[in-house]
Tab-separated table of C-alpha atoms in Angstrom:
chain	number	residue	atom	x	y	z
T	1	UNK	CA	-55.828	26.850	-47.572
T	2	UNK	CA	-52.205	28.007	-48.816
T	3	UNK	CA	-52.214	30.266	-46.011
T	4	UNK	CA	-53.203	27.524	-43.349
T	5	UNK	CA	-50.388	25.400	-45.002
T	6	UNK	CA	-47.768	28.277	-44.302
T	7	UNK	CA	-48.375	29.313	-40.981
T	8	UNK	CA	-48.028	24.500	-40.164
T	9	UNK	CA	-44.852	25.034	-41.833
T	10	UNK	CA	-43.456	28.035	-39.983
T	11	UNK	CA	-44.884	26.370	-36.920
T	12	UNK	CA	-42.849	22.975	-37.528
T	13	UNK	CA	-39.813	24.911	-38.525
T	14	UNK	CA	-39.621	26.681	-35.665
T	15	UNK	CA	-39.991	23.344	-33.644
T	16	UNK	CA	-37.648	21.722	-35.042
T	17	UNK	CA	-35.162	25.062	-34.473
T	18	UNK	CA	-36.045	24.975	-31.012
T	19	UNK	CA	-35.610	20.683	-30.587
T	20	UNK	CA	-31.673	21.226	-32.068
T	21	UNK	CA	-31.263	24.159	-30.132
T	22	UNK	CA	-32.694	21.883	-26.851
T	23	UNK	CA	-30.361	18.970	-27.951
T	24	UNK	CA	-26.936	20.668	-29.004
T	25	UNK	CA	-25.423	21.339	-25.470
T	26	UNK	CA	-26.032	17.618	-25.096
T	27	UNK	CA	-24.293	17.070	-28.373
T	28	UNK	CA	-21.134	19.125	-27.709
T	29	UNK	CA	-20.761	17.920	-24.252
T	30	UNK	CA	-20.370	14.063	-25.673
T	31	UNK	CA	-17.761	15.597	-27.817
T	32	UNK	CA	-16.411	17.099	-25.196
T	33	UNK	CA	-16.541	14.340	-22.979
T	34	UNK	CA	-14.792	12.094	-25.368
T	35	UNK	CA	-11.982	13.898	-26.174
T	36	UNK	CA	-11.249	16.002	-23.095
T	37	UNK	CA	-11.935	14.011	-20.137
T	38	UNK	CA	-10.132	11.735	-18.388
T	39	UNK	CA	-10.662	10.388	-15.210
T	40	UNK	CA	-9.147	11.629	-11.602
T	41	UNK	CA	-6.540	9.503	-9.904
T	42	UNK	CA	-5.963	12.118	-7.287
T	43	UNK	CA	-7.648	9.279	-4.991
T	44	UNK	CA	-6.544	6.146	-6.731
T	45	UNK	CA	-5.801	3.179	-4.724
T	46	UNK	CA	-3.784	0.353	-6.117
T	47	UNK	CA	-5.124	-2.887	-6.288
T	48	UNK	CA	-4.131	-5.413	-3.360
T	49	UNK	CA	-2.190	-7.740	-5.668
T	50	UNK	CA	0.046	-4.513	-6.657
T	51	UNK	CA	0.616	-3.224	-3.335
T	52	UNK	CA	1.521	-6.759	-2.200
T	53	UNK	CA	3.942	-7.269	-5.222
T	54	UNK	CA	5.893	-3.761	-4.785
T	55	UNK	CA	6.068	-4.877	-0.864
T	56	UNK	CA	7.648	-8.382	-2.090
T	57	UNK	CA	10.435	-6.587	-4.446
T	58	UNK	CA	10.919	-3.935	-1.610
T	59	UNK	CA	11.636	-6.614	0.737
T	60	UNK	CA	13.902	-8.499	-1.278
T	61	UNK	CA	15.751	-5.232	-2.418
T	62	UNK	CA	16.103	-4.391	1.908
T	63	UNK	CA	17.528	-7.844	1.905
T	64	UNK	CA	19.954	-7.257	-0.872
T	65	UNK	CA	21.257	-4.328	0.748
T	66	UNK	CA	21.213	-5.730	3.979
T	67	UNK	CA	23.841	-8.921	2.512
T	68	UNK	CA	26.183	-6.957	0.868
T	69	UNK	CA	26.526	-4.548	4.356
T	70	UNK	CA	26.856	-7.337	6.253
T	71	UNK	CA	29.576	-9.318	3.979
T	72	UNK	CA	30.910	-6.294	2.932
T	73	UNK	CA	31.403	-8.034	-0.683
T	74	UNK	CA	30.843	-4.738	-2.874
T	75	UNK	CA	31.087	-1.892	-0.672
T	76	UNK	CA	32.184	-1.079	2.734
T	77	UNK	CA	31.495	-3.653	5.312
T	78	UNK	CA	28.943	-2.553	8.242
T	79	UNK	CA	27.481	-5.409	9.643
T	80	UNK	CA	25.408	-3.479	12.464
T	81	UNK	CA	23.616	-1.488	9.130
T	82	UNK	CA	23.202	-4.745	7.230
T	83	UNK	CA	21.318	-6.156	10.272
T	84	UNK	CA	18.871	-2.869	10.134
T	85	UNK	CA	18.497	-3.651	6.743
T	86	UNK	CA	17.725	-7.237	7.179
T	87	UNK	CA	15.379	-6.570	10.189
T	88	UNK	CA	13.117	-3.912	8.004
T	89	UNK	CA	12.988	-6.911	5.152
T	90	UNK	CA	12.127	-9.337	7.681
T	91	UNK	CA	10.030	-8.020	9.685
T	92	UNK	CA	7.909	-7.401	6.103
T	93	UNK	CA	7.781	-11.130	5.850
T	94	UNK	CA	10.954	-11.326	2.909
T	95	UNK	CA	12.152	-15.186	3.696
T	96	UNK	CA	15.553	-14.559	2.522
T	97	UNK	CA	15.640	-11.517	5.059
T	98	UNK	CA	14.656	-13.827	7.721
T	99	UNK	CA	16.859	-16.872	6.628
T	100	UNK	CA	19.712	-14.449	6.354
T	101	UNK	CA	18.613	-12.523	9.640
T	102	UNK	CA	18.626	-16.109	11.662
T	103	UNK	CA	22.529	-16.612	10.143
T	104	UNK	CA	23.667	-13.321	11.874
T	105	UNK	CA	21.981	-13.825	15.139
T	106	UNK	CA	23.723	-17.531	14.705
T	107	UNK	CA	26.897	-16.159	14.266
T	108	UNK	CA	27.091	-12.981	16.031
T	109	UNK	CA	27.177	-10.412	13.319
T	110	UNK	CA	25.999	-7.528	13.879
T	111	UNK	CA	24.438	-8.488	16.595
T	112	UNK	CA	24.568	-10.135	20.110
T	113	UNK	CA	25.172	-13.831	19.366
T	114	UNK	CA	21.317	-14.940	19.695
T	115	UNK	CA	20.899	-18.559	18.848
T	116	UNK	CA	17.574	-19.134	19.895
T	117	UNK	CA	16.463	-15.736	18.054
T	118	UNK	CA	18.488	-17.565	15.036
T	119	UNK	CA	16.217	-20.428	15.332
T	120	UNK	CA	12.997	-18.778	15.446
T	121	UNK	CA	13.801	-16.341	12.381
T	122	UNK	CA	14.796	-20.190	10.763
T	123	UNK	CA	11.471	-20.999	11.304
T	124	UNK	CA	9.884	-18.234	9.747
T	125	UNK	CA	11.539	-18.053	6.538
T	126	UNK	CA	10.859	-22.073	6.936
T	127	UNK	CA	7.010	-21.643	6.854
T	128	UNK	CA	7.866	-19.483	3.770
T	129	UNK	CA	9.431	-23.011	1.922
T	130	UNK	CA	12.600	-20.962	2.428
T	131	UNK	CA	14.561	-24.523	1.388
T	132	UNK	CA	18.446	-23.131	3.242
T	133	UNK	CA	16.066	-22.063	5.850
T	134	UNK	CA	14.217	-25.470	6.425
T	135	UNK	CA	17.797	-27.280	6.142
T	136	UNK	CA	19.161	-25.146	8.851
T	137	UNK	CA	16.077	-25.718	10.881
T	138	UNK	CA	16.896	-29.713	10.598
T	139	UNK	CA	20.425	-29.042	11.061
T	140	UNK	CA	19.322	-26.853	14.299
T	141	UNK	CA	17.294	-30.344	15.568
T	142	UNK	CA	19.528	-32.710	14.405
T	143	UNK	CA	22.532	-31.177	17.001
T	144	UNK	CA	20.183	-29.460	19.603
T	145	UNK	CA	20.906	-26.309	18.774
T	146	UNK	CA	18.812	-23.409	20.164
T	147	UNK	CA	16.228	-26.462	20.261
T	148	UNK	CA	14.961	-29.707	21.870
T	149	UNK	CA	17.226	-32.344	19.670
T	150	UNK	CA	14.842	-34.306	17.872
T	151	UNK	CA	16.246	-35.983	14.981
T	152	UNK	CA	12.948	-37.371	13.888
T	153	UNK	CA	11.681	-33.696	13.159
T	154	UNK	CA	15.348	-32.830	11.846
T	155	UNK	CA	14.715	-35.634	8.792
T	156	UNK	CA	10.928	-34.122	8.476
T	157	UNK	CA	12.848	-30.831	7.585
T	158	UNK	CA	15.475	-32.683	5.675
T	159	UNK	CA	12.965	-34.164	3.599
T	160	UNK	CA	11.253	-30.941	2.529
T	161	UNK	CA	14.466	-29.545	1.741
T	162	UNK	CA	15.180	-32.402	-0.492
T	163	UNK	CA	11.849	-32.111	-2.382
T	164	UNK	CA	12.585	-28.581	-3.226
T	165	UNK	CA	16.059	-29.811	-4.711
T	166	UNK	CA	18.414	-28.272	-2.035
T	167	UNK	CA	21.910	-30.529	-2.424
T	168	UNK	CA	22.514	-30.029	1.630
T	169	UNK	CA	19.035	-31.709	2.083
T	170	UNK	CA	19.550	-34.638	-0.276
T	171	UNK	CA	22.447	-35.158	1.751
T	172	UNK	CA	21.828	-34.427	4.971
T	173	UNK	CA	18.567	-36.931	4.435
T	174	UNK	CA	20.891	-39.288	2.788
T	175	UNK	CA	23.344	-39.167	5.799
T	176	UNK	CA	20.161	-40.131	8.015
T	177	UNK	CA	19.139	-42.805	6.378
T	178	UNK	CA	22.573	-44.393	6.347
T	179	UNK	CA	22.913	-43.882	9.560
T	180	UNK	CA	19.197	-44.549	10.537
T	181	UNK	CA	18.869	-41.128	12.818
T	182	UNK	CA	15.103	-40.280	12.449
T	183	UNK	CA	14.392	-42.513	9.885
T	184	UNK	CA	15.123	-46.754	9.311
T	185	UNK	CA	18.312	-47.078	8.043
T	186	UNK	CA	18.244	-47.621	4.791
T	187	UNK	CA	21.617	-47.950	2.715
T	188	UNK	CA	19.821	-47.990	-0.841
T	189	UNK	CA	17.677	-44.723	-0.042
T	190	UNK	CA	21.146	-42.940	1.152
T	191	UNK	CA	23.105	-43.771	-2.112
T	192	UNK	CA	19.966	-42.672	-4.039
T	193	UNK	CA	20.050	-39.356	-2.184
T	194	UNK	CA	23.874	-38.948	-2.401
T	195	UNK	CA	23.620	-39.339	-6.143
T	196	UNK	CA	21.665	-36.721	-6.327
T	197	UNK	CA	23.591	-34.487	-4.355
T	198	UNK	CA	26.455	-35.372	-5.953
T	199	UNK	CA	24.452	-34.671	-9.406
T	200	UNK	CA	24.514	-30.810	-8.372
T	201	UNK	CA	28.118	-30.625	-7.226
T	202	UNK	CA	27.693	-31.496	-3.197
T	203	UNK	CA	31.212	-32.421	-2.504
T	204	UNK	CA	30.544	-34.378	0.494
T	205	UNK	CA	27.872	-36.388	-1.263
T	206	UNK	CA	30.394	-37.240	-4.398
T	207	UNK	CA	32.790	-38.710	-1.221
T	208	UNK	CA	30.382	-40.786	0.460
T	209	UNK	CA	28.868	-41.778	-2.749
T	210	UNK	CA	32.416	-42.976	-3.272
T	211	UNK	CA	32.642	-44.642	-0.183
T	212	UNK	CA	29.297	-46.726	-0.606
T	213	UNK	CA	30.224	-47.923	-4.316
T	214	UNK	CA	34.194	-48.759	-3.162
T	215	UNK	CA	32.848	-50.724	0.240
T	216	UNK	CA	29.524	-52.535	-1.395
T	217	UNK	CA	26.888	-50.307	0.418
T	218	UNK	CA	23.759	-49.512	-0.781
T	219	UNK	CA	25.006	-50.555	-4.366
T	220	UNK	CA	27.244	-53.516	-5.772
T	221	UNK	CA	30.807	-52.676	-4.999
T	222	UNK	CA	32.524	-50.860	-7.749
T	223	UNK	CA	35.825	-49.411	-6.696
T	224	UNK	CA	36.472	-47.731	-10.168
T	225	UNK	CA	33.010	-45.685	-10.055
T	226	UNK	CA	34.467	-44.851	-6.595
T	227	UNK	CA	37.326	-43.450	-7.720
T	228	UNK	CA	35.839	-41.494	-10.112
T	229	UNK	CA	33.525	-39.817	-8.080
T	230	UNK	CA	36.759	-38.852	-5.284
T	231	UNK	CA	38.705	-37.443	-8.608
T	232	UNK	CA	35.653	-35.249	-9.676
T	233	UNK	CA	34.885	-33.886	-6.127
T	234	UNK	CA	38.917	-33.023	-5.848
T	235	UNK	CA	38.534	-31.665	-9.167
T	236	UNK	CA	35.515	-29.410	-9.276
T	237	UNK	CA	35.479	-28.548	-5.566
T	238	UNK	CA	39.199	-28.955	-4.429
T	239	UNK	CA	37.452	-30.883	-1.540
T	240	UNK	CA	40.729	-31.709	1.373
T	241	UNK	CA	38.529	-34.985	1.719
T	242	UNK	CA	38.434	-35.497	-2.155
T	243	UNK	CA	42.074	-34.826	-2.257
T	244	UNK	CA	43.201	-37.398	0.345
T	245	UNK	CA	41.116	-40.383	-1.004
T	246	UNK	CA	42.693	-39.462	-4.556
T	247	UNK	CA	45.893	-39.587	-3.305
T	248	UNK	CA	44.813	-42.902	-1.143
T	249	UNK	CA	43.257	-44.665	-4.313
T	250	UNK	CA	46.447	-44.012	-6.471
T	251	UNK	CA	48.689	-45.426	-3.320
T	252	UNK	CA	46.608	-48.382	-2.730
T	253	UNK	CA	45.731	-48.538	-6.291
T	254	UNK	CA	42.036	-48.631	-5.284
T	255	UNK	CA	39.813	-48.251	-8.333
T	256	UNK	CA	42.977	-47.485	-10.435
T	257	UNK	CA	46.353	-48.383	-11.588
T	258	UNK	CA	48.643	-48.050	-8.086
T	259	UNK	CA	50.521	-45.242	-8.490
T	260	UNK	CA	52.671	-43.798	-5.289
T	261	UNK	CA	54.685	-41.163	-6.800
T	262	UNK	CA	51.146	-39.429	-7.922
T	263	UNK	CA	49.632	-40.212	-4.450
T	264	UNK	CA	52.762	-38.575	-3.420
T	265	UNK	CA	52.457	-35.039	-5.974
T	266	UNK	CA	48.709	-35.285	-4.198
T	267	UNK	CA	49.234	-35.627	-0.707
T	268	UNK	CA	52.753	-34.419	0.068
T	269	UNK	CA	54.859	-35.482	3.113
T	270	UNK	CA	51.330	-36.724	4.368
T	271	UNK	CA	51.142	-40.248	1.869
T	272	UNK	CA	53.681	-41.650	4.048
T	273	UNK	CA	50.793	-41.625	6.803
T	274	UNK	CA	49.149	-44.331	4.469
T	275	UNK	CA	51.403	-46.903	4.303
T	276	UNK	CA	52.736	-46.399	8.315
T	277	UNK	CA	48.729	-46.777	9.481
T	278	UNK	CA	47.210	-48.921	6.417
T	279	UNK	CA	44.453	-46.850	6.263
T	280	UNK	CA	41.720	-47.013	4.140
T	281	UNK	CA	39.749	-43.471	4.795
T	282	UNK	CA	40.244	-40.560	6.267
């Protein structure tokens, strides 16, 4: 019986040597696994978010360069370069490219003066809510340039612009509206829209703000508020408009106490034109 008992013993410890001896590659490759191995990126492919991002910032970098070669603000001027740069950003789908792109085949920089090119590269950074880009656009149907004028389509464009908070469409949809070009006139909605123009420095709006509260337009008259608003748009914006309705107001004492020899200090040689014609604006 001891004997039987031995040779079951021997037999299970040699099982059990040959089950650790089965299982201990198994064991060490884990070990291995865990502190060895690392995965391949030899054919890694970026996610599309991440390609699409690092095509966004090269864009607007292309469109960086392109600016300052075209303006030659920071290093030498080359506008013909600056359009090449432009071009690759645009082309991309960069807005500001294109807006910027549609300025210099506007204006003939380094390029052939292309106005209708200029109005279709408008229109592309414009279905990118490029907001200069959609204000040009109305600006472009507004006059008829490199369009069909259609000044109902021109106050569409002003409109977006002035949703996204662009000064030049505030005004330029304020100017409509007093005027009634694409839009029923409408003198309240114009002085609304010029104030908040004005609000963010547009130097035209601050004078025609002016104008409405001096005249009674679209507001209760209120010559001194008109005054104001001419002596902040000469003073932050040294606007030649601003200037001569300062000088005007002190000569005619509009708004403030009369005052010709400061009308005079403004306006120079030119406040005698006031009191020979009477006038009242520029």
């Amino acid at each position: 019986n001891r004997l039987l008992i031995h040779e079951q013993q021997l037999a299970a410890d040699s099982q059990a040597r040959q089950n650790t001896a089965k299982f201990r590659p198994h064991i060490r490759h884990h070990h291995h696994q865990a502190h060895m191995s690392f995965p391949s990126n030899g054919n890694w492919v970026p996610p599309a978010v991440y390609a699409e991002a690092f095509a966004k910032e090269l864009g607007r970098v292309h469109c960086q360069v392109g600016k300052v070669r075209v303006k030659g603000s920071t290093i030498t001027k080359d506008e013909e370069e600056g359009v090449a740069w432009l071009r690759s950003a645009a082309v991309g789908g960069d807005a500001g490219a294109q807006f910027e792109l549609g300025r210099c085949n506007d204006e003939g920089r380094g390029v052939e003066r292309d106005v209708f090119a200029a109005v279709k590269w408008y229109e592309a950074a414009a279905h990118r809510a490029h907001p200069q880009a959609i204000c040009t656009l109305g600006f472009c149907y507004a006059k008829g340039h490199g369009v069909a004028q259609n000044e109902t389509a021109a106050a569409k464009l002003f409109l977006r612009a002035a949703q996204l908070k662009l000064p030049e469409g505030q005004y330029n949809l304020a100017v409509c509206h007093a005027k009634g070009r694409g839009v029923d006139q409408d003198l309240t909605r114009a002085v609304e829209l010029y104030r908040k123009a004005a609000g963010q420095g547009h130097a035209d709006a601050m004078c025609n703000l002016a104008h409405c509260m001096e005249r009674g337009q679209g507001v209760p008259p209120d010559p001194e508020g008109a005054f104001l608003w001419f002596q902040e748009a000469y003073e932050k914006t040294k606007s030649e408009t601003a200037r001569y309705h300062v000088g005007r107001c002190y000569f005619k004492g509009v708004g403030t106490v009369k005052d010709e020899s400061k009308a005079a200090a403004i306006l120079g040689d030119r406040v005698w034109e006031l009191g020979r014609s009477g006038a009242s604006e520029r």
